[in-house]
Amino acid sequence: MAIIDAKKITYAYTSESSISPALCGITLAVRKGEFVAVIGHNGSGKSTLAKHINALFVPDTGDVMINGMDTKDESRIWDIRRCAGMVFQNPDNQLVATIVEEDVAFGPENIGVPPKQIRERVDKALQQVNMSAYADRAPHMLSGGQKQRVAIAGVLAMQPDIIVFDEPTAMLDPEGRQEVLATIDELHKSGKTIVLITHYMEEALLADRVVVMTGGRITAQGKPREVFADQQALSEAGLGAPPHIALYHRLIKKGYNMDACPLTTQELVEKICQLS
C-alpha cells in the first residue's frame, strides 16, 4: 500500500477575475521509505502538489490519501500533518523561537507531548541533523544551511513518517545546499519517506524516482538514470540536464558508443576512459 496515494487530483487558484488551473488530473503513488524528487519549470505545479501531501491544500476533484487518511476529512487534518511534515524554501518562515532547542520543541509542545518526551525528541532531532552543538544558540545567528537544518529538526521532532521538502535549498549558498542535501540523504537512509521538490537537476539525481511535471501534469517519471537519459522529455518540460549528463548526450550525438546515462561525473569519466 502506498503511503502517499493521489488519484486524478485537480486544483485551481481562483480570484475574482480569473481561474488558474495548477493541477490537471495528477495521479501519483509513493511507497513507504521511497525518495521521490519532483522537478519542473516554474509554474509546473510541483509546489502545489507538495502542499496537497501536507493537506495545506485540498483537491478540487480527486483524492489524496496519506497513510490511509483522506485529506478532505477535516477530523484527520492534524493526524495527516503529524504523518507528513513539511520543510519550506525559506527557513526563517519556520523558525519561531529565540533559542534553537526551544524552536525544535515548539511542534511537540503544541500537540501535547509530555515534557520528558519533548526533551528526548529535541535531543534526537538535533542529533539527526548534526546541530546538537547549537542547541542553545539564537537561530538568527546561524548560517542559512544551519537554519534549514534546525527547521528540519523541528519537523523531525514531530516524528513524521513522510517529510516533504519544498525547494529547501533554493535560498542557500553551495555549502548550505550540501549540508541540507546530506541531511536529506541520511533521513532517507534511516527509513523516512522523502518527497523533494526542486529546480536543481543535480539534487534529483539523489532520488529513487524522479517525477517531471509540466503544466500541472506529470509528463515523465522513472529512475533518475532513465529520466535524464530522455533528453526530449526534459526539453519539452523546459528543463536542462546536469552538466555531466548534457556532455554525455553530446558525446552520444557525436557517435560515441556509451551505455547507460551516468549519474555522477565520476561515472562519465570512467565511460570516457573506456572509449576506444
CSV table of C-alpha atoms in Angstrom, one decimal:
chain,number,residue,atom,x,y,z
A,1,MET,CA,0.0,0.0,0.0
A,2,ALA,CA,1.3,3.4,-0.9
A,3,ILE,CA,1.9,5.8,2.0
A,4,ILE,CA,1.0,8.7,-0.4
A,5,ASP,CA,-1.7,8.0,-2.9
A,6,ALA,CA,-3.0,10.8,-5.1
A,7,LYS,CA,-5.7,9.9,-7.7
A,8,LYS,CA,-6.8,12.2,-10.5
A,9,ILE,CA,-6.5,15.3,-8.5
A,10,THR,CA,-7.2,18.8,-9.9
A,11,TYR,CA,-6.7,22.1,-8.3
A,12,ALA,CA,-7.1,25.7,-9.5
A,13,TYR,CA,-6.2,29.1,-7.9
A,14,THR,CA,-9.2,31.4,-8.1
A,15,SER,CA,-9.6,35.1,-7.9
A,16,GLU,CA,-12.5,37.5,-8.6
A,17,SER,CA,-11.3,37.8,-12.2
A,18,SER,CA,-9.8,34.5,-13.2
A,19,ILE,CA,-9.3,30.8,-12.6
A,20,SER,CA,-5.8,29.4,-13.0
A,21,PRO,CA,-5.5,25.6,-13.2
A,22,ALA,CA,-2.5,24.3,-11.3
A,23,LEU,CA,-3.0,20.6,-11.2
A,24,CYS,CA,-4.8,18.7,-14.0
A,25,GLY,CA,-5.6,15.1,-13.1
A,26,ILE,CA,-2.5,14.2,-11.2
A,27,THR,CA,-2.1,10.5,-10.2
A,28,LEU,CA,0.9,9.6,-8.1
A,29,ALA,CA,1.7,6.9,-5.5
A,30,VAL,CA,4.7,6.9,-3.3
A,31,ARG,CA,5.8,3.8,-1.3
A,32,LYS,CA,6.9,3.9,2.3
A,33,GLY,CA,10.6,4.6,2.5
A,34,GLU,CA,10.8,5.9,-1.1
A,35,PHE,CA,12.7,9.0,-2.1
A,36,VAL,CA,10.9,10.8,-4.9
A,37,ALA,CA,12.1,14.1,-6.5
A,38,VAL,CA,9.6,16.2,-8.3
A,39,ILE,CA,11.1,18.6,-10.9
A,40,GLY,CA,9.6,21.1,-13.3
A,41,HIS,CA,9.7,24.6,-14.6
A,42,ASN,CA,8.3,27.5,-12.6
A,43,GLY,CA,4.5,27.2,-12.7
A,44,SER,CA,4.5,23.5,-13.4
A,45,GLY,CA,2.5,22.7,-10.3
A,46,LYS,CA,5.2,20.9,-8.3
A,47,SER,CA,4.9,23.1,-5.1
A,48,THR,CA,1.1,22.9,-5.3
A,49,LEU,CA,1.3,19.2,-5.4
A,50,ALA,CA,3.6,19.3,-2.3
A,51,LYS,CA,1.0,21.3,-0.4
A,52,HIS,CA,-1.6,18.6,-1.1
A,53,ILE,CA,0.5,16.0,0.7
A,54,ASN,CA,0.6,18.0,3.9
A,55,ALA,CA,-3.2,18.9,3.5
A,56,LEU,CA,-2.4,22.6,3.2
A,57,PHE,CA,-4.4,22.4,0.0
A,58,VAL,CA,-7.3,20.0,-0.7
A,59,PRO,CA,-8.0,19.0,-4.2
A,60,ASP,CA,-11.0,20.4,-6.1
A,61,THR,CA,-11.6,16.9,-7.6
A,62,GLY,CA,-9.9,13.6,-6.9
A,63,ASP,CA,-8.5,12.2,-3.7
A,64,VAL,CA,-5.2,12.4,-1.7
A,65,MET,CA,-4.7,9.6,0.8
A,66,ILE,CA,-1.9,9.9,3.3
A,67,ASN,CA,-1.2,6.7,5.1
A,68,GLY,CA,-4.8,5.7,4.5
A,69,MET,CA,-6.2,9.1,5.7
A,70,ASP,CA,-8.2,11.3,3.3
A,71,THR,CA,-7.0,14.9,3.3
A,72,LYS,CA,-10.6,16.0,2.7
A,73,ASP,CA,-11.6,14.6,6.2
A,74,GLU,CA,-11.2,17.7,8.4
A,75,SER,CA,-11.2,15.5,11.5
A,76,ARG,CA,-7.9,13.9,10.4
A,77,ILE,CA,-6.0,17.1,9.4
A,78,TRP,CA,-3.7,17.1,12.4
A,79,ASP,CA,-3.1,13.4,12.1
A,80,ILE,CA,-2.1,13.9,8.5
A,81,ARG,CA,0.2,16.8,9.3
A,82,ARG,CA,1.9,14.7,12.1
A,83,CYS,CA,2.4,12.0,9.5
A,84,ALA,CA,3.6,14.3,6.7
A,85,GLY,CA,5.9,17.0,7.9
A,86,MET,CA,6.9,19.9,5.5
A,87,VAL,CA,10.0,21.9,5.2
A,88,PHE,CA,9.7,25.1,3.2
A,89,GLN,CA,12.0,27.2,1.0
A,90,ASN,CA,12.8,29.9,3.5
A,91,PRO,CA,13.9,28.6,6.9
A,92,ASP,CA,13.2,31.9,8.5
A,93,ASN,CA,9.5,31.3,7.9
A,94,GLN,CA,9.6,28.2,10.1
A,95,LEU,CA,11.7,29.4,13.0
A,96,VAL,CA,9.6,30.8,15.8
A,97,ALA,CA,11.7,30.8,18.9
A,98,THR,CA,14.8,32.7,20.1
A,99,ILE,CA,16.7,29.6,21.1
A,100,VAL,CA,17.4,26.6,18.7
A,101,GLU,CA,16.2,23.9,21.1
A,102,GLU,CA,13.0,25.9,22.0
A,103,ASP,CA,12.3,26.2,18.3
A,104,VAL,CA,12.6,22.4,17.8
A,105,ALA,CA,10.4,21.8,20.8
A,106,PHE,CA,7.6,24.1,19.5
A,107,GLY,CA,5.8,21.5,17.5
A,108,PRO,CA,5.7,18.7,20.1
A,109,GLU,CA,4.6,21.1,22.8
A,110,ASN,CA,1.6,22.2,20.6
A,111,ILE,CA,0.4,18.7,20.2
A,112,GLY,CA,0.6,17.9,23.9
A,113,VAL,CA,3.7,15.7,24.0
A,114,PRO,CA,4.8,15.1,27.7
A,115,PRO,CA,7.8,17.3,28.7
A,116,LYS,CA,10.2,14.3,29.2
A,117,GLN,CA,9.4,13.0,25.7
A,118,ILE,CA,9.8,16.5,24.3
A,119,ARG,CA,13.3,16.6,25.7
A,120,GLU,CA,14.1,13.3,24.2
A,121,ARG,CA,12.7,14.2,20.8
A,122,VAL,CA,14.5,17.6,20.7
A,123,ASP,CA,17.9,15.9,21.5
A,124,LYS,CA,17.4,13.2,19.0
A,125,ALA,CA,16.2,15.6,16.2
A,126,LEU,CA,19.2,17.9,16.7
A,127,GLN,CA,21.5,14.9,16.7
A,128,GLN,CA,20.0,13.7,13.4
A,129,VAL,CA,20.7,17.0,11.6
A,130,ASN,CA,24.1,17.4,13.3
A,131,MET,CA,23.1,20.5,15.2
A,132,SER,CA,23.4,19.4,18.8
A,133,ALA,CA,26.3,21.8,19.4
A,134,TYR,CA,24.0,24.7,18.6
A,135,ALA,CA,21.1,23.8,20.9
A,136,ASP,CA,21.4,27.0,23.0
A,137,ARG,CA,22.2,29.4,20.1
A,138,ALA,CA,19.9,32.0,18.7
A,139,PRO,CA,18.6,30.9,15.2
A,140,HIS,CA,19.3,34.4,13.7
A,141,MET,CA,23.0,33.9,14.4
A,142,LEU,CA,23.2,30.7,12.2
A,143,SER,CA,24.0,30.4,8.6
A,144,GLY,CA,21.3,29.7,6.0
A,145,GLY,CA,22.2,26.0,5.9
A,146,GLN,CA,22.2,25.7,9.7
A,147,LYS,CA,18.8,27.4,9.9
A,148,GLN,CA,17.4,25.0,7.4
A,149,ARG,CA,18.7,22.1,9.4
A,150,VAL,CA,17.0,23.5,12.5
A,151,ALA,CA,13.8,23.7,10.6
A,152,ILE,CA,14.2,20.1,9.6
A,153,ALA,CA,14.8,19.2,13.2
A,154,GLY,CA,11.6,20.9,14.2
A,155,VAL,CA,9.8,18.7,11.7
A,156,LEU,CA,11.6,15.6,12.9
A,157,ALA,CA,10.6,16.2,16.5
A,158,MET,CA,7.0,15.7,15.4
A,159,GLN,CA,8.1,12.1,14.3
A,160,PRO,CA,6.6,12.1,10.8
A,161,ASP,CA,6.7,9.1,8.5
A,162,ILE,CA,6.9,11.4,5.5
A,163,ILE,CA,8.9,14.6,5.0
A,164,VAL,CA,8.1,16.9,2.1
A,165,PHE,CA,10.9,19.4,1.2
A,166,ASP,CA,9.6,22.3,-1.0
A,167,GLU,CA,12.7,23.7,-2.6
A,168,PRO,CA,14.6,23.6,0.7
A,169,THR,CA,18.0,24.7,-0.9
A,170,ALA,CA,16.7,27.5,-3.2
A,171,MET,CA,17.9,30.3,-0.8
A,172,LEU,CA,21.1,28.7,0.3
A,173,ASP,CA,24.7,29.1,-0.8
A,174,PRO,CA,26.6,26.0,-2.2
A,175,GLU,CA,27.9,25.0,1.3
A,176,GLY,CA,24.4,25.3,2.8
A,177,ARG,CA,22.9,23.3,0.0
A,178,GLN,CA,25.4,20.4,0.6
A,179,GLU,CA,24.6,20.5,4.3
A,180,VAL,CA,20.9,20.1,3.7
A,181,LEU,CA,21.3,17.5,1.0
A,182,ALA,CA,23.5,15.4,3.2
A,183,THR,CA,20.8,15.6,5.9
A,184,ILE,CA,18.1,14.6,3.4
A,185,ASP,CA,20.2,11.6,2.3
A,186,GLU,CA,20.7,10.5,5.9
A,187,LEU,CA,17.0,10.8,6.6
A,188,HIS,CA,16.2,8.6,3.6
A,189,LYS,CA,18.7,6.0,4.7
A,190,SER,CA,17.1,6.0,8.1
A,191,GLY,CA,13.8,4.9,6.5
A,192,LYS,CA,11.9,8.2,6.1
A,193,THR,CA,9.7,8.7,3.0
A,194,ILE,CA,11.1,11.7,1.2
A,195,VAL,CA,9.4,14.0,-1.4
A,196,LEU,CA,11.8,16.6,-2.6
A,197,ILE,CA,10.5,19.5,-4.8
A,198,THR,CA,13.5,21.0,-6.5
A,199,HIS,CA,14.6,23.0,-9.6
A,200,TYR,CA,18.2,21.8,-9.2
A,201,MET,CA,18.6,18.9,-11.5
A,202,GLU,CA,21.7,17.6,-9.6
A,203,GLU,CA,19.5,17.2,-6.5
A,204,ALA,CA,17.1,15.0,-8.3
A,205,LEU,CA,19.9,12.5,-9.1
A,206,LEU,CA,19.9,11.5,-5.4
A,207,ALA,CA,16.3,10.2,-5.5
A,208,ASP,CA,15.0,6.7,-6.1
A,209,ARG,CA,12.5,8.1,-8.6
A,210,VAL,CA,12.1,11.4,-10.5
A,211,VAL,CA,8.8,12.8,-11.4
A,212,VAL,CA,8.7,15.5,-14.2
A,213,MET,CA,5.8,18.0,-14.1
A,214,THR,CA,4.7,20.3,-17.0
A,215,GLY,CA,1.7,22.5,-17.0
A,216,GLY,CA,0.1,20.8,-14.0
A,217,ARG,CA,0.6,17.3,-15.3
A,218,ILE,CA,3.1,14.5,-14.8
A,219,THR,CA,4.8,14.2,-18.2
A,220,ALA,CA,7.6,11.7,-17.3
A,221,GLN,CA,8.8,9.6,-14.3
A,222,GLY,CA,11.2,6.8,-13.6
A,223,LYS,CA,14.6,6.2,-12.1
A,224,PRO,CA,17.0,9.1,-12.4
A,225,ARG,CA,19.1,7.3,-15.0
A,226,GLU,CA,16.0,6.7,-17.1
A,227,VAL,CA,14.5,10.2,-16.8
A,228,PHE,CA,17.8,12.1,-17.5
A,229,ALA,CA,18.5,9.8,-20.5
A,230,ASP,CA,15.3,11.1,-22.1
A,231,GLN,CA,16.6,14.4,-23.5
A,232,GLN,CA,13.3,15.1,-25.4
A,233,ALA,CA,11.1,14.8,-22.3
A,234,LEU,CA,13.4,17.2,-20.4
A,235,SER,CA,13.4,19.6,-23.2
A,236,GLU,CA,9.6,19.6,-23.5
A,237,ALA,CA,9.4,20.3,-19.8
A,238,GLY,CA,11.7,23.3,-20.2
A,239,LEU,CA,14.5,21.6,-18.2
A,240,GLY,CA,18.2,21.1,-18.8
A,241,ALA,CA,20.2,18.1,-17.7
A,242,PRO,CA,23.1,18.5,-15.2
A,243,PRO,CA,26.3,19.4,-17.0
A,244,HIS,CA,27.9,16.0,-17.0
A,245,ILE,CA,24.7,14.4,-18.4
A,246,ALA,CA,24.5,17.2,-21.0
A,247,LEU,CA,28.1,16.3,-22.0
A,248,TYR,CA,27.1,12.6,-22.2
A,249,HIS,CA,24.3,13.4,-24.6
A,250,ARG,CA,26.7,15.5,-26.8
A,251,LEU,CA,29.1,12.5,-27.0
A,252,ILE,CA,26.2,10.2,-28.0
A,253,LYS,CA,25.3,12.7,-30.8
A,254,LYS,CA,28.9,12.7,-31.9
A,255,GLY,CA,28.6,8.9,-32.4
A,256,TYR,CA,30.4,7.6,-29.4
A,257,ASN,CA,29.1,4.3,-28.2
A,258,MET,CA,28.2,4.7,-24.5
A,259,ASP,CA,25.8,2.7,-22.4
A,260,ALA,CA,23.6,3.8,-19.5
A,261,CYS,CA,23.3,7.5,-18.6
A,262,PRO,CA,25.9,8.4,-15.9
A,263,LEU,CA,24.5,9.7,-12.6
A,264,THR,CA,27.8,11.2,-11.5
A,265,THR,CA,30.8,13.0,-13.0
A,266,GLN,CA,33.0,10.1,-12.0
A,267,GLU,CA,30.8,7.7,-13.9
A,268,LEU,CA,31.1,9.8,-17.0
A,269,VAL,CA,34.9,10.0,-16.6
A,270,GLU,CA,35.0,6.2,-16.4
A,271,LYS,CA,32.9,5.8,-19.5
A,272,ILE,CA,35.1,8.3,-21.5
A,273,CYS,CA,38.2,6.4,-20.4
A,274,GLN,CA,36.7,3.2,-21.8
A,275,LEU,CA,36.2,4.7,-25.3
A,276,SER,CA,38.5,3.4,-27.9
